[in-house]
């Protein structure tokens, strides 16, 4: 086997580097060396998440539609093996393993200080070697049902879910990544296999290692694994998303739960259309900065609303979006949800009239940059950021460059184009028995 | 620049504050925590809970939240938090600074010095009016704290654990929550809170702990100058924490109903084993076998075999000598889940632990210990606990202690463990259906 070429990407200004190789199978391997770290952290991720329930299998002409929750169900099911469970194999090496599913990706991971190569072998093996049985699928359904129930009791989760339901009419961003008790009952072994074959092709995946490891050895080990499996790179998978109308679905969704006080969130729908590559990250960063400027702890809004007792430390804001969907969320616990919503909208209107204060923009740009540097101490966030960057066609370090170059005009643009009061919705969780 | 995280360097500032610093090249940020320690007592717990909320509101030069946070934004998003942690029957009030290292920031020269100035200002010169903490801030934060106490009900897992602890230790300090007691709030005013703060600075044992690139001499010199005034008048040593010794008799059962989708089962155990006890390391291993990991008996039998729960695990609080099991289950499954959980406990007591379970658990614990050296928070927490319990062990010593644990040690330690309380939060109407009413 010829030696696999490795590309080295340097970011000397933050003291980091990455070595990476695109293998003939289509799999990208990224290694971020972290000298001195005991932990070696590896992720194997597929660009396949809760949104992908309608797609075209490469080589087929028709369109395939499947019940919701399969990506997440696969995440559970892949750990099953002929003679036990992949998690146990990691455990026997002392390694901890886990997995998680988002709207757009599924990530398998392990963390270990010893026996790294063996653990990497297990990761490569179990993710690429599905073992589905009717009994296994049946058992996993019960566990997933409990997972869904656990989230249903969590008011923060409920608020977010309701908001997506309100803002979006058709786009699957409005759904629970785990599916519903009904949709998971429809998931069969055959469906799992079909989705697995489509989305777990190496061309749709990335393997990232963060830790004190030798990049050459990692790349060689993965390249050898891929050569053995004999898969060749394939074309990208076509995914279908329903046309999302340029309006919101409902102005307001509420639910009563056993909580102490009302919890309210105001959400603004992403309307910018699909953002590709670095543009999606730029948009996210500019929006986060904008929200910090409007609603962060240093904002006029926070100062006055806090003084009045309208909000407390639970208040916060954030942006959640990617490609063709997204929302800004401003939320918190309050005794006066109606007034808080009104005040949030007023603050948006007022800033839209006045524009962004250049001094605050500059201070918050520093905060964004400092925050990214702090992320460098977390192998988990580094790996996650590196994977997301790859799925969007750039590298982790481009993200730092974007933060350094962020301009006031981009933030202004997000203020005008995205934080539009005509495209807001309200999500409420109210205490039981409240009139 | 050292690559490998080694051990903490111990120094002492001229004001008498012990200073532990771990110089390491591997992190891109500097963490520094200043802790003051107090006994956890009913008469002080609520004012201790309130204090951080008022102190973070402002300083002499940055008199309100907006000024404080605008300053932190300018400091490249440095984070400064003040909070309370419970450690057995003691608690700490800690100021925590988390700062990106200036060398990685364009235009960041001098950032560390500026951030330390700000830390010192927030600790030594909180916002005062007529020599007292602001009455307005105190009143506002009393309201916020009352709300936070009520909001504990929102997170069902944590809420259930707190309720179990309350039932187990009614009337003892360990039953107190770090958020304090609602009934104390009306009696606290600016005068009393200011006195509590003065007492903290004057007599509470204190320690400074940091992790960062260093060098330690430079950080020490920077702190020395800024914290010179933090000289205690007379230190009041902590009284320590009594171990939760088994009390004998039947476990108590506490049930509660709420309109929840998932039931929360919590089992509280008295172990009598605190840090420093010869059975401590064996108990750590026993807990790992029972419910610390995904290969453990609880996860395997409650989740994987019976498909009854998404999570089922156990953990120790060795500051007090207690252990807990938590599981989230379908509300009607109480009896079945409880039976399976108790069978796992009995199996460990009988020594039904395979070589593989024992070895796997040890390997997982080794990994956990080693990996904790990659987290500044975990390193600082470890150093604080060592200060509190007066037991310092190097990483190799801790690994060695785990390695030495044999099956008979594990069984001996675990036989000391006694089930004290079963707490169950279930859906409305379920108590009667389950025969628990």
Tab-separated table of N, CA and C in Angstrom, chain A residues 72-80 85 87 132-148 184 187 192, chain B residues 299 303-307 309-310:
chain	number	residue	atom	x	y	z
A	72	UNK	N	-31.124	8.655	15.005
A	72	UNK	CA	-30.902	8.468	16.433
A	72	UNK	C	-31.028	7.000	16.837
A	73	UNK	N	-31.987	6.297	16.221
A	73	UNK	CA	-32.156	4.878	16.514
A	73	UNK	C	-30.890	4.115	16.105
A	74	UNK	N	-30.349	4.471	14.937
A	74	UNK	CA	-29.098	3.839	14.491
A	74	UNK	C	-27.969	4.097	15.482
A	75	UNK	N	-27.938	5.297	15.997
A	75	UNK	CA	-26.898	5.642	16.976
A	75	UNK	C	-26.932	4.647	18.151
A	76	UNK	N	-28.130	4.310	18.616
A	76	UNK	CA	-28.247	3.332	19.702
A	76	UNK	C	-27.870	1.928	19.216
A	77	UNK	N	-28.409	1.599	18.030
A	77	UNK	CA	-28.343	0.229	17.559
A	77	UNK	C	-26.942	-0.209	17.148
A	78	UNK	N	-26.119	0.737	16.700
A	78	UNK	CA	-24.804	0.345	16.183
A	78	UNK	C	-23.901	-0.253	17.247
A	79	UNK	N	-24.179	0.056	18.506
A	79	UNK	CA	-23.334	-0.506	19.571
A	79	UNK	C	-23.538	-2.011	19.725
A	80	UNK	N	-24.669	-2.508	19.223
A	80	UNK	CA	-24.951	-3.941	19.347
A	80	UNK	C	-24.021	-4.749	18.445
A	85	UNK	N	-21.679	-6.030	23.149
A	85	UNK	CA	-21.906	-4.615	22.977
A	85	UNK	C	-20.550	-3.940	22.807
A	87	UNK	N	-19.690	-1.023	23.541
A	87	UNK	CA	-19.339	-0.254	24.736
A	87	UNK	C	-18.519	-1.104	25.711
A	132	UNK	N	-27.906	-5.892	13.198
A	132	UNK	CA	-29.281	-5.598	13.583
A	132	UNK	C	-30.069	-6.901	13.692
A	133	UNK	N	-30.756	-7.082	14.832
A	133	UNK	CA	-31.672	-8.228	14.961
A	133	UNK	C	-33.031	-7.694	15.393
A	134	UNK	N	-34.065	-8.452	15.121
A	134	UNK	CA	-35.404	-8.022	15.541
A	134	UNK	C	-35.452	-7.827	17.052
A	135	UNK	N	-34.850	-8.771	17.781
A	135	UNK	CA	-34.881	-8.681	19.250
A	135	UNK	C	-34.129	-7.432	19.717
A	136	UNK	N	-32.986	-7.159	19.077
A	136	UNK	CA	-32.202	-5.991	19.449
A	136	UNK	C	-32.954	-4.699	19.199
A	137	UNK	N	-33.639	-4.647	18.048
A	137	UNK	CA	-34.401	-3.440	17.698
A	137	UNK	C	-35.531	-3.241	18.708
A	138	UNK	N	-36.178	-4.338	19.050
A	138	UNK	CA	-37.272	-4.309	20.013
A	138	UNK	C	-36.800	-3.772	21.368
A	139	UNK	N	-35.680	-4.283	21.840
A	139	UNK	CA	-35.143	-3.881	23.148
A	139	UNK	C	-34.770	-2.395	23.146
A	140	UNK	N	-34.119	-1.966	22.075
A	140	UNK	CA	-33.640	-0.593	22.019
A	140	UNK	C	-34.799	0.393	22.017
A	141	UNK	N	-35.934	-0.051	21.439
A	141	UNK	CA	-37.106	0.816	21.389
A	141	UNK	C	-37.529	1.236	22.798
A	142	UNK	N	-37.498	0.291	23.731
A	142	UNK	CA	-37.878	0.591	25.115
A	142	UNK	C	-36.961	1.630	25.740
A	143	UNK	N	-35.678	1.502	25.477
A	143	UNK	CA	-34.700	2.451	26.036
A	143	UNK	C	-34.912	3.842	25.431
A	144	UNK	N	-35.114	3.872	24.109
A	144	UNK	CA	-35.299	5.172	23.442
A	144	UNK	C	-36.589	5.836	23.914
A	145	UNK	N	-37.602	5.022	24.148
A	145	UNK	CA	-38.855	5.568	24.658
A	145	UNK	C	-38.613	6.285	25.995
A	146	UNK	N	-37.803	5.676	26.867
A	146	UNK	CA	-37.486	6.320	28.151
A	146	UNK	C	-36.668	7.596	27.947
A	147	UNK	N	-35.827	7.589	26.931
A	147	UNK	CA	-35.040	8.790	26.637
A	147	UNK	C	-35.980	9.929	26.202
A	148	UNK	N	-36.952	9.588	25.339
A	148	UNK	CA	-37.918	10.599	24.891
A	148	UNK	C	-38.708	11.132	26.083
A	184	UNK	N	-41.054	5.848	16.237
A	184	UNK	CA	-40.057	4.810	16.528
A	184	UNK	C	-40.674	3.404	16.530
A	187	UNK	N	-40.159	1.910	13.069
A	187	UNK	CA	-38.798	1.648	12.594
A	187	UNK	C	-38.490	0.151	12.631
A	192	UNK	N	-33.595	0.377	9.077
A	192	UNK	CA	-32.313	0.729	9.680
A	192	UNK	C	-31.177	0.392	8.720
B	299	UNK	N	-26.341	-0.489	34.901
B	299	UNK	CA	-26.585	-0.149	33.499
B	299	UNK	C	-26.947	-1.412	32.719
B	303	UNK	N	-30.944	-1.216	32.445
B	303	UNK	CA	-31.143	-0.647	31.109
B	303	UNK	C	-31.040	-1.710	30.023
B	304	UNK	N	-29.885	-2.358	29.939
B	304	UNK	CA	-29.637	-3.205	28.783
B	304	UNK	C	-30.462	-4.501	28.794
B	305	UNK	N	-30.557	-5.168	29.953
B	305	UNK	CA	-31.284	-6.446	29.957
B	305	UNK	C	-32.783	-6.243	30.059
B	306	UNK	N	-33.209	-5.374	31.015
B	306	UNK	CA	-34.641	-5.239	31.257
B	306	UNK	C	-35.259	-4.127	30.423
B	307	UNK	N	-34.417	-3.287	29.793
B	307	UNK	CA	-34.908	-2.210	28.937
B	307	UNK	C	-35.846	-1.286	29.719
B	309	UNK	N	-34.919	1.496	31.671
B	309	UNK	CA	-34.520	2.869	31.956
B	309	UNK	C	-33.567	3.370	30.888
B	310	UNK	N	-33.506	4.685	30.726
B	310	UNK	CA	-32.476	5.265	29.870
B	310	UNK	C	-31.186	5.431	30.679
